[in-house]
C-alpha cells in the first residue's frame, strides 16, 4: 500500500514548473519564461486542486499561473531546480473528503509551516489507484513576501586560513544552503510522517489496515521484495496480458511462500529439539550416547499399535499397513542419507536449514540484479527507439516556434519516454559509455533467470527434505515420550531392589 516518491523538477533536465503544475492540475498555463503554453484541460481524473501558502506569501500566489511563473522568472540559470514533487498513494479505505483532509494536514505540518508554498492535486481515474501530487517551492520567501536566496558562497581556506587560488585565477568557493529543505535526512522524515499521519486517519476511520515506510530489511522481514509494476503494466495485467514485471512478481511471491513454509517447518523442528533437550535435563541418568533411530522407530510402531486396539480389526489392519509403509519410507530415507542416530538427525536438520538460507540469499541477490537489468533494458530500448525523435526536435531552430511547438506536442509521449530513459541511463552508467550494451544486458538477464530457476528447484528440494525430516522427528518424539514412563518405572524397581 505504501508509496511516497520524491523528485526534483529541474530546468536542466528539460522540465518546467509551469508545465508540471498544468499537467497535475489539468489546466492550461503559459510559461512566461519561454513562452510555451501547456494545455492539459482534456486530462481526466483530477478530483481536487488546492494551493496552500505560508502567512508571509503574497495573496496573488493563490493563482497557480502567478505562483509558478514567479518561480520560473526568479530562477535565471538553465539548470535551476524549480520545484520539488512528492507523489503519494492514498488509502482507498478513506473517503474522498478524508483523503483530501489527510493531504492538506500533511502539507501544512511538513512543508507550509516551514515556509514552502504547496500546490497539491488529487488524481483518481476510478481504477483503484487514488494518489496525490504535491509541488513545493524550493526558494524561501522573506518577510515582505519576496523570493530570498537559496544559498550563499563562502571561500574555502587552507590550513593557514588563507584563500585557495585556482589555476583560473579565481579563489575556491563552496555553496552553503541557507535553508535545510534539501537535507538528505528530510526524505526519511517526510516518508515517516506520511505513514504516521495516514495510519492515524485509518485508525480514526475504524480501518485495520496500516502502512509502513520502512523497507523489508528495516522491518526485519526476510523476504525478497517485489518490483513496482507501474500504470502500464498494471493495466495490461488487469486485461489478462502477462507482463515481465508481473511474471517476475509472481515468481518472487512463489519463492517467498516457499521461504515462509520452510522457515515455519524449521521452527517446529527446533521447538521439538528444545523440548527434547529439556526432557534430557530432567533425566540425568539417561546414557549420554545418542539414541538409535531404528529402535525409536520400532518403538513408534509399538505405540501406534497399542493406540489402534480400541478400533475395529479391519481398521487396525489398514492403519498398521499405512504406518509400516511410512516407516519403510523413513528407513529408506535415513539409509540413503547415512543417518542412524538422533545426533545425526539433528545435524541433518542444521545442514538443511543452512542450505535453505544460502539458496534464499542467492535468490534475493539474483532478483535484485534482474530488476536492475530489466530497467536498463527497458530504458535502453526507449532511448534507442526515440532518440531520432529527440534529435529531430533539436534540429528545429528556435526561430520556428510554431513548427517546433507543433512537433513537440505531436511527439510528447515519445519525448517523455526518451527523456526518462536519458536521465536514468546517465545516472546509472559510467560517463565514458558510448554505446548501450542492450544485447549484453539481455543475455545477463537470461543467464541470471536460468540460474534463479535452478535455485528455485533447489529450494523446492530443500522444502521436501525439511518435510521428510519433520515426519521423522514426529515419530521420534512420540517414541521418546513413550519411553519416559518405562524408564521411570525401571528406575523405581531398581530402587526397591537396592533397599
Coordinates of C-alpha atoms in Angstrom, one line a residue:
X1 CA 0.0 0.0 0.0
X2 CA 2.9 2.4 0.8
X3 CA 4.2 4.7 -2.0
X4 CA 6.0 8.0 -1.4
X5 CA 8.2 9.2 -4.3
X6 CA 10.3 12.4 -4.0
X7 CA 11.6 14.1 -7.2
X8 CA 13.0 17.4 -8.4
X9 CA 11.6 19.4 -11.3
X10 CA 14.8 20.7 -12.9
X11 CA 15.2 23.0 -15.9
X12 CA 18.5 21.3 -16.6
X13 CA 16.6 18.1 -17.3
X14 CA 14.2 19.8 -19.7
X15 CA 11.4 20.3 -17.1
X16 CA 9.3 23.2 -16.3
X17 CA 7.5 24.1 -13.1
X18 CA 4.6 25.7 -15.0
X19 CA 4.3 22.6 -17.2
X20 CA 4.3 20.3 -14.2
X21 CA 1.7 22.4 -12.4
X22 CA -0.5 22.5 -15.6
X23 CA -0.3 18.7 -16.0
X24 CA -1.1 17.8 -12.4
X25 CA -4.0 20.3 -12.2
X26 CA -5.4 19.5 -15.6
X27 CA -5.2 23.2 -16.6
X28 CA -3.9 25.4 -19.4
X29 CA -0.9 27.5 -18.3
X30 CA 1.6 29.6 -20.3
X31 CA 5.2 29.7 -19.2
X32 CA 6.3 33.3 -19.3
X33 CA 10.0 32.3 -19.1
X34 CA 10.0 30.5 -22.5
X35 CA 6.5 31.5 -23.9
X36 CA 5.3 27.9 -24.2
X37 CA 1.7 27.1 -23.4
X38 CA 0.9 23.8 -21.7
X39 CA -2.7 22.7 -22.2
X40 CA -3.9 19.7 -20.2
X41 CA -7.6 20.7 -19.9
X42 CA -8.5 17.4 -21.6
X43 CA -6.7 15.3 -18.9
X44 CA -9.2 13.4 -16.8
X45 CA -9.0 12.2 -13.2
X46 CA -8.2 15.4 -11.4
X47 CA -10.7 15.4 -8.5
X48 CA -9.2 18.1 -6.2
X49 CA -6.8 21.0 -6.6
X50 CA -5.5 23.3 -3.9
X51 CA -2.7 25.8 -3.2
X52 CA -1.5 26.3 0.4
X53 CA 0.7 29.3 1.3
X54 CA 2.7 30.4 4.3
X55 CA 1.4 33.5 6.1
X56 CA 4.1 35.8 4.5
X57 CA 3.4 34.7 0.9
X58 CA 1.7 37.2 -1.5
X59 CA -2.0 36.5 -1.8
X60 CA -1.6 36.5 -5.6
X61 CA 0.3 33.2 -5.3
X62 CA -3.1 31.6 -4.7
X63 CA -3.3 31.7 -8.5
X64 CA -1.5 28.7 -10.0
X65 CA -0.1 30.6 -13.0
X66 CA 1.1 33.5 -10.9
X67 CA 2.8 31.3 -8.4
X68 CA 4.8 29.1 -10.8
X69 CA 5.6 31.8 -13.3
X70 CA 7.0 33.8 -10.4
X71 CA 9.2 30.8 -9.7
X72 CA 10.2 30.5 -13.3
X73 CA 11.1 34.2 -13.6
X74 CA 13.1 34.2 -10.4
X75 CA 15.3 31.2 -11.4
X76 CA 17.7 32.5 -14.0
X77 CA 20.0 29.5 -14.6
X78 CA 19.5 27.0 -17.3
X79 CA 19.9 24.2 -14.8
X80 CA 17.9 25.6 -12.0
X81 CA 15.9 23.4 -9.6
X82 CA 12.4 24.8 -9.9
X83 CA 10.2 22.7 -7.6
X84 CA 10.1 19.5 -5.5
X85 CA 7.4 17.0 -6.2
X86 CA 6.1 14.4 -3.7
X87 CA 3.8 11.7 -5.1
X88 CA 1.7 9.8 -2.5
X89 CA -0.6 6.7 -2.8
X90 CA -3.8 7.5 -0.9
X91 CA -5.5 4.8 1.2
X92 CA -8.6 3.5 -0.6
X93 CA -10.2 2.9 2.8
X94 CA -10.7 6.6 3.3
X95 CA -13.4 8.7 1.7
X96 CA -12.5 11.5 -0.8
X97 CA -13.1 14.1 1.9
X98 CA -10.8 12.3 4.4
X99 CA -8.1 11.8 1.7
X100 CA -8.2 15.5 0.9
X101 CA -8.0 16.4 4.6
X102 CA -5.1 14.0 5.1
X103 CA -3.1 15.5 2.3
X104 CA -3.9 19.1 3.5
X105 CA -2.8 18.3 7.0
X106 CA 0.4 16.6 5.7
X107 CA 1.3 19.6 3.6
X108 CA 0.5 22.1 6.4
X109 CA 2.6 20.3 9.0
X110 CA 5.6 19.2 6.9
X111 CA 6.0 22.0 4.3
X112 CA 3.8 25.1 4.6
X113 CA 4.8 25.5 8.3
X114 CA 8.4 25.6 7.2
X115 CA 7.8 28.4 4.7
X116 CA 7.2 26.4 1.4
X117 CA 4.3 27.0 -1.0
X118 CA 2.4 23.8 -1.7
X119 CA 0.3 23.1 -4.8
X120 CA -1.4 19.7 -4.4
X121 CA -3.7 17.8 -6.7
X122 CA -5.5 14.5 -6.1
X123 CA -5.9 12.2 -9.1
X124 CA -8.4 9.3 -9.3
X125 CA -9.5 7.7 -12.6
X126 CA -11.6 5.1 -10.8
X127 CA -9.0 2.3 -11.4
X128 CA -8.3 1.8 -7.7
X129 CA -5.2 3.9 -7.6
X130 CA -6.0 7.3 -6.0
X131 CA -2.9 9.4 -5.5
X132 CA -1.7 12.9 -4.7
X133 CA 0.9 15.1 -6.4
X134 CA 2.4 17.8 -4.2
X135 CA 4.5 20.5 -5.9
X136 CA 6.7 22.5 -3.5
X137 CA 8.7 25.7 -3.9
X138 CA 12.4 25.4 -3.2
X139 CA 13.3 29.1 -2.6
X140 CA 12.3 30.8 0.7
X141 CA 10.3 33.9 0.9
X142 CA 11.4 36.9 3.0
X143 CA 9.1 38.8 5.5
X144 CA 7.9 41.0 2.7
X145 CA 6.9 38.1 0.5
X146 CA 9.8 38.4 -2.0
X147 CA 11.9 35.5 -3.0
X148 CA 15.1 35.2 -1.0
X149 CA 18.4 33.4 -1.8
X150 CA 18.6 29.6 -1.6
X151 CA 22.3 29.6 -0.7
X152 CA 25.4 31.6 -0.4
X153 CA 29.0 31.1 -1.4
X154 CA 32.0 31.2 1.0
X155 CA 35.7 30.9 0.4
X156 CA 37.5 27.6 1.1
X157 CA 40.5 28.2 3.3
X158 CA 43.7 26.2 3.5
X159 CA 45.4 25.1 6.7
X160 CA 46.9 28.6 7.2
X161 CA 43.5 30.2 6.9
X162 CA 44.3 31.7 3.5
X163 CA 42.0 31.6 0.5
X164 CA 42.9 28.9 -2.1
X165 CA 43.8 30.3 -5.5
X166 CA 42.7 28.1 -8.5
X167 CA 44.6 27.9 -11.9
X168 CA 41.8 30.0 -13.4
X169 CA 42.8 32.9 -11.2
X170 CA 39.7 32.7 -9.0
X171 CA 39.5 31.6 -5.4
X172 CA 38.0 28.3 -4.5
X173 CA 34.5 28.6 -3.0
X174 CA 31.7 26.3 -1.8
X175 CA 27.9 26.6 -1.7
X176 CA 26.2 26.8 1.7
X177 CA 22.4 26.2 1.8
X178 CA 20.5 28.9 3.7
X179 CA 17.6 26.5 4.4
X180 CA 17.6 22.9 5.5
X181 CA 15.0 21.9 2.9
X182 CA 17.5 19.9 0.8
X183 CA 18.9 17.8 3.6
X184 CA 19.1 14.1 2.7
X185 CA 17.5 13.1 6.0
X186 CA 14.4 15.1 5.2
X187 CA 13.3 12.3 2.8
X188 CA 13.1 9.8 5.7
X189 CA 11.4 12.3 7.9
X190 CA 8.7 13.1 5.3
X191 CA 8.2 9.4 4.4
X192 CA 7.7 8.5 8.1
X193 CA 5.4 11.5 8.7
X194 CA 3.2 10.4 5.8
X195 CA 3.0 6.8 7.2
X196 CA 2.2 8.1 10.7
X197 CA -0.5 10.5 9.6
X198 CA -2.1 8.1 7.2
X199 CA -2.2 5.4 9.9
X200 CA -3.8 7.9 12.3
X201 CA -6.6 8.6 9.7
X202 CA -7.0 4.9 9.1
X203 CA -7.4 4.3 12.8
X204 CA -9.9 7.1 13.2
X205 CA -11.8 5.6 10.3
X206 CA -12.0 2.2 12.0
X207 CA -9.8 0.5 9.4
X208 CA -7.4 -2.2 10.5
X209 CA -5.1 -1.5 7.5
X210 CA -1.8 0.2 8.2
X211 CA 1.1 1.3 6.1
X212 CA 4.8 1.3 6.8
X213 CA 7.5 3.5 5.2
X214 CA 10.4 1.1 6.2
X215 CA 12.0 -1.4 3.9
X216 CA 11.7 -5.2 4.4
X217 CA 15.2 -5.2 5.9
X218 CA 14.4 -2.4 8.3
X219 CA 11.3 -4.2 9.4
X220 CA 13.1 -7.5 9.9
X221 CA 11.1 -9.2 7.1
X222 CA 13.5 -11.6 5.5
X223 CA 11.8 -11.8 2.1
X224 CA 12.5 -10.8 -1.5
X225 CA 10.8 -7.5 -2.3
X226 CA 8.5 -7.3 -5.3
X227 CA 9.1 -4.7 -8.1
X228 CA 6.9 -1.7 -8.7
X229 CA 4.6 -2.5 -11.5
X230 CA 3.7 0.9 -12.9
X231 CA 0.5 2.1 -14.5
X232 CA 1.1 0.5 -17.9
X233 CA 1.9 -3.0 -16.6
X234 CA -1.0 -2.9 -14.1
X235 CA -3.5 -2.1 -16.9
X236 CA -2.1 -4.9 -19.1
X237 CA -2.3 -7.4 -16.2
X238 CA -5.9 -6.4 -15.5
X239 CA -6.7 -7.1 -19.1
X240 CA -5.2 -10.6 -18.7
X241 CA -2.0 -9.8 -20.6
X242 CA 1.1 -11.2 -18.8
X243 CA 4.0 -8.7 -18.4
X244 CA 7.6 -9.3 -17.5
X245 CA 7.2 -7.3 -14.3
X246 CA 4.1 -9.3 -13.4
X247 CA 5.7 -12.6 -14.1
X248 CA 8.8 -11.5 -12.0
X249 CA 6.5 -10.6 -9.1
X250 CA 4.6 -13.9 -9.3
X251 CA 7.9 -15.8 -9.2
X252 CA 9.1 -13.7 -6.2
X253 CA 5.8 -14.3 -4.4
X254 CA 6.1 -18.0 -5.0
X255 CA 9.7 -18.0 -3.7
X256 CA 8.6 -16.1 -0.6
X257 CA 5.8 -18.6 0.1
X258 CA 8.4 -21.4 0.0
X259 CA 10.7 -19.5 2.3
X260 CA 7.9 -18.9 4.8
X261 CA 6.9 -22.6 4.7
X262 CA 10.5 -23.8 5.2
X263 CA 11.0 -21.3 8.0
X264 CA 7.9 -22.5 9.7
X265 CA 8.9 -26.1 9.4
X266 CA 12.4 -25.5 10.7
X267 CA 10.9 -23.5 13.6
X268 CA 8.7 -26.5 14.5
X269 CA 11.7 -28.8 14.4
X270 CA 13.7 -26.5 16.6
X271 CA 10.9 -26.5 19.1
X272 CA 10.9 -30.3 19.2
X273 CA 14.7 -30.2 19.7
X274 CA 14.3 -27.7 22.5
X275 CA 11.7 -29.9 24.1
X276 CA 13.9 -32.9 23.8
X277 CA 16.9 -31.1 25.4
X278 CA 14.6 -30.0 28.3
X279 CA 13.5 -33.6 28.8
X280 CA 17.1 -34.8 28.8
X281 CA 18.0 -32.2 31.5
X282 CA 15.2 -33.7 33.8
X283 CA 16.5 -37.2 33.2
X284 CA 20.3 -37.1 34.1
X285 CA 20.5 -40.9 34.5
X286 CA 19.9 -41.4 30.7
X287 CA 23.0 -42.7 28.9
X288 CA 24.9 -39.8 27.2
X289 CA 25.2 -41.6 23.8
X290 CA 22.8 -40.6 21.1
X291 CA 19.6 -42.7 20.7
X292 CA 19.4 -45.2 17.9
X293 CA 16.8 -44.1 15.4
X294 CA 15.8 -47.7 14.3
X295 CA 14.8 -48.7 17.9
X296 CA 12.9 -45.4 18.3
X297 CA 11.0 -46.0 15.0
X298 CA 10.2 -49.6 16.2
X299 CA 9.0 -48.1 19.5
X300 CA 6.8 -45.7 17.5
X301 CA 5.2 -48.6 15.7
X302 CA 4.5 -50.3 19.0
X303 CA 2.9 -47.2 20.4
X304 CA 0.7 -46.8 17.3
X305 CA -0.3 -50.4 17.5
X306 CA -1.4 -50.0 21.1
X307 CA -3.4 -46.9 20.3
X308 CA -5.3 -48.7 17.5
X309 CA -6.5 -51.6 19.6
X310 CA -9.7 -49.7 20.5
X311 CA -10.8 -49.7 16.9
X312 CA -12.1 -52.4 14.6
X313 CA -9.9 -55.2 13.3
X314 CA -10.2 -54.0 9.7
X315 CA -9.2 -50.5 10.7
X316 CA -6.3 -51.8 12.7
X317 CA -5.0 -53.7 9.7
X318 CA -5.4 -50.7 7.4
X319 CA -3.7 -48.4 9.9
X320 CA -0.9 -50.9 10.6
X321 CA -0.2 -51.2 6.8
X322 CA -0.1 -47.4 6.4
X323 CA 2.3 -47.0 9.4
X324 CA 4.5 -49.8 8.1
X325 CA 4.7 -48.0 4.7
X326 CA 5.6 -44.7 6.4
X327 CA 8.3 -46.4 8.5
X328 CA 9.7 -48.2 5.4
X329 CA 10.0 -44.9 3.5
X330 CA 11.5 -43.3 6.6
X331 CA 14.1 -46.1 6.9
X332 CA 15.0 -45.8 3.2
X333 CA 15.5 -42.1 3.6
X334 CA 17.7 -42.5 6.6
X335 CA 19.7 -45.2 5.0
X336 CA 20.2 -43.2 1.8
X337 CA 21.4 -40.2 3.8
X338 CA 23.5 -42.1 6.3
X339 CA 21.5 -41.1 9.3
X340 CA 21.3 -43.6 12.1
X341 CA 21.3 -41.7 15.4
X342 CA 19.4 -38.8 16.9
X343 CA 22.5 -36.6 16.8
X344 CA 22.9 -37.3 13.1
X345 CA 19.3 -36.4 12.6
X346 CA 19.8 -33.1 14.4
X347 CA 22.9 -32.4 12.3
X348 CA 21.0 -33.1 9.1
X349 CA 18.3 -30.6 10.2
X350 CA 21.0 -28.0 10.7
X351 CA 22.5 -28.7 7.3
X352 CA 19.1 -28.4 5.5
X353 CA 18.5 -25.1 7.4
X354 CA 21.8 -23.6 6.3
X355 CA 21.3 -24.8 2.7
X356 CA 17.8 -23.2 2.5
X357 CA 19.2 -20.0 3.9
X358 CA 22.1 -20.0 1.4
X359 CA 19.6 -20.5 -1.5
X360 CA 17.3 -17.8 -0.3
X361 CA 20.1 -15.2 0.0
X362 CA 21.4 -16.1 -3.5
X363 CA 17.9 -15.7 -5.0
X364 CA 17.5 -12.3 -3.3
X365 CA 20.7 -11.1 -4.9
X366 CA 19.7 -12.5 -8.3
X367 CA 16.2 -11.0 -8.2
X368 CA 17.7 -7.6 -7.3
X369 CA 20.1 -7.7 -10.3
X370 CA 17.2 -8.9 -12.5
X371 CA 15.2 -5.8 -11.5
X372 CA 18.2 -3.5 -12.3
X373 CA 18.8 -5.2 -15.7
X374 CA 15.1 -5.0 -16.5
X375 CA 15.1 -1.3 -16.1
X376 CA 18.3 -0.9 -18.0
X377 CA 16.9 -2.9 -20.9
X378 CA 13.6 -1.0 -20.9
X379 CA 15.2 2.4 -20.7
X380 CA 17.9 1.4 -23.2
X381 CA 15.3 0.4 -25.8
X382 CA 13.3 3.5 -25.2
X383 CA 16.5 5.7 -25.5
X384 CA 17.4 4.0 -28.8
X385 CA 13.9 3.9 -30.2
X386 CA 13.0 7.6 -29.5
X387 CA 16.4 9.2 -30.0
X388 CA 15.6 10.1 -33.6
X389 CA 12.5 12.0 -32.4
X390 CA 14.6 13.9 -29.9
X391 CA 17.3 14.7 -32.5
X392 CA 14.7 16.0 -34.9
X393 CA 13.4 18.3 -32.2
X394 CA 16.9 19.6 -31.6
X395 CA 17.3 20.3 -35.3
X396 CA 14.2 22.6 -35.4
X397 CA 15.6 26.1 -34.8
X398 CA 14.2 28.2 -32.0
X399 CA 13.0 30.8 -34.6
X400 CA 10.5 28.3 -35.9
X401 CA 8.5 28.4 -32.7
X402 CA 5.2 27.3 -34.2
X403 CA 6.7 24.4 -36.1
X404 CA 8.8 23.3 -33.1
X405 CA 5.9 23.5 -30.7
X406 CA 3.6 21.5 -33.0
X407 CA 6.3 18.9 -33.4
X408 CA 6.9 18.7 -29.6
X409 CA 3.2 18.5 -29.0
X410 CA 2.7 15.7 -31.6
X411 CA 5.6 13.7 -30.1
X412 CA 5.1 14.5 -26.4
X413 CA 4.8 10.9 -25.3
X414 CA 7.9 9.7 -27.3
X415 CA 9.9 12.7 -26.0
X416 CA 8.9 12.0 -22.4
X417 CA 9.9 8.3 -22.7
X418 CA 13.3 9.4 -24.2
X419 CA 13.9 12.0 -21.5
X420 CA 13.1 9.5 -18.8
X421 CA 15.5 6.9 -20.4
X422 CA 18.2 9.5 -20.8
X423 CA 18.0 10.7 -17.2
X424 CA 18.0 7.1 -15.9
X425 CA 20.9 5.9 -18.1
X426 CA 23.0 8.9 -17.3
X427 CA 22.6 8.3 -13.6
X428 CA 23.3 4.6 -13.8
X429 CA 26.0 4.2 -16.5
X430 CA 29.7 5.5 -16.5
X431 CA 30.3 8.8 -18.2
X432 CA 32.6 7.1 -20.8
X433 CA 29.8 4.8 -22.0
X434 CA 29.4 5.4 -25.8
X435 CA 27.0 2.6 -26.8
X436 CA 24.3 0.8 -24.9
X437 CA 25.1 -2.9 -24.4
X438 CA 21.4 -3.9 -24.5
X439 CA 22.2 -7.3 -26.0
X440 CA 24.7 -8.0 -23.2
X441 CA 22.1 -6.9 -20.6
X442 CA 19.5 -9.2 -22.1
X443 CA 22.0 -12.1 -22.1
X444 CA 22.9 -11.5 -18.5
X445 CA 19.2 -11.3 -17.6
X446 CA 18.6 -14.6 -19.3
X447 CA 21.6 -16.2 -17.6
X448 CA 20.5 -15.0 -14.1
X449 CA 16.9 -16.1 -14.8
X450 CA 18.2 -19.6 -15.7
X451 CA 20.2 -19.7 -12.5
X452 CA 17.3 -18.4 -10.5
X453 CA 15.0 -21.1 -11.9
X454 CA 17.7 -23.7 -10.9
X455 CA 17.9 -22.2 -7.4
X456 CA 14.1 -22.3 -7.2
X457 CA 14.2 -26.1 -8.0
X458 CA 16.8 -26.5 -5.2
X459 CA 14.6 -24.5 -2.8
X460 CA 11.7 -26.9 -3.5
X461 CA 14.0 -29.9 -2.9
X462 CA 15.1 -28.3 0.4
X463 CA 11.4 -27.9 1.3
X464 CA 10.8 -31.6 0.6
X465 CA 13.8 -32.6 2.8
X466 CA 12.5 -30.5 5.7
X467 CA 9.1 -32.1 5.3
X468 CA 10.7 -35.6 5.4
X469 CA 12.8 -34.6 8.5
X470 CA 9.7 -33.2 10.1
X471 CA 7.8 -36.6 9.7
X472 CA 10.7 -38.5 11.1
X473 CA 11.0 -36.1 14.1
X474 CA 7.3 -36.5 14.8
X475 CA 7.7 -40.3 15.0
X476 CA 10.9 -40.0 17.2
X477 CA 9.1 -37.5 19.5
X478 CA 6.2 -39.9 20.1
X479 CA 8.6 -42.8 20.8
X480 CA 10.7 -40.7 23.2
X481 CA 7.6 -39.6 25.2
X482 CA 6.5 -43.3 25.4
X483 CA 9.9 -44.3 26.7
X484 CA 9.9 -41.9 29.6
X485 CA 7.3 -43.8 31.8
X486 CA 9.1 -47.1 31.2
X487 CA 12.4 -45.6 32.3
X488 CA 10.8 -44.1 35.3
X489 CA 9.2 -47.4 36.2
X490 CA 12.5 -49.3 35.7
X491 CA 14.3 -46.8 38.0
X492 CA 11.6 -47.3 40.7
X493 CA 12.1 -51.1 40.5
X494 CA 15.9 -50.8 40.8
X495 CA 15.5 -48.6 43.8
X496 CA 13.1 -51.1 45.5
X497 CA 15.7 -53.9 44.9
X498 CA 18.5 -51.8 46.3
X499 CA 16.5 -51.3 49.5

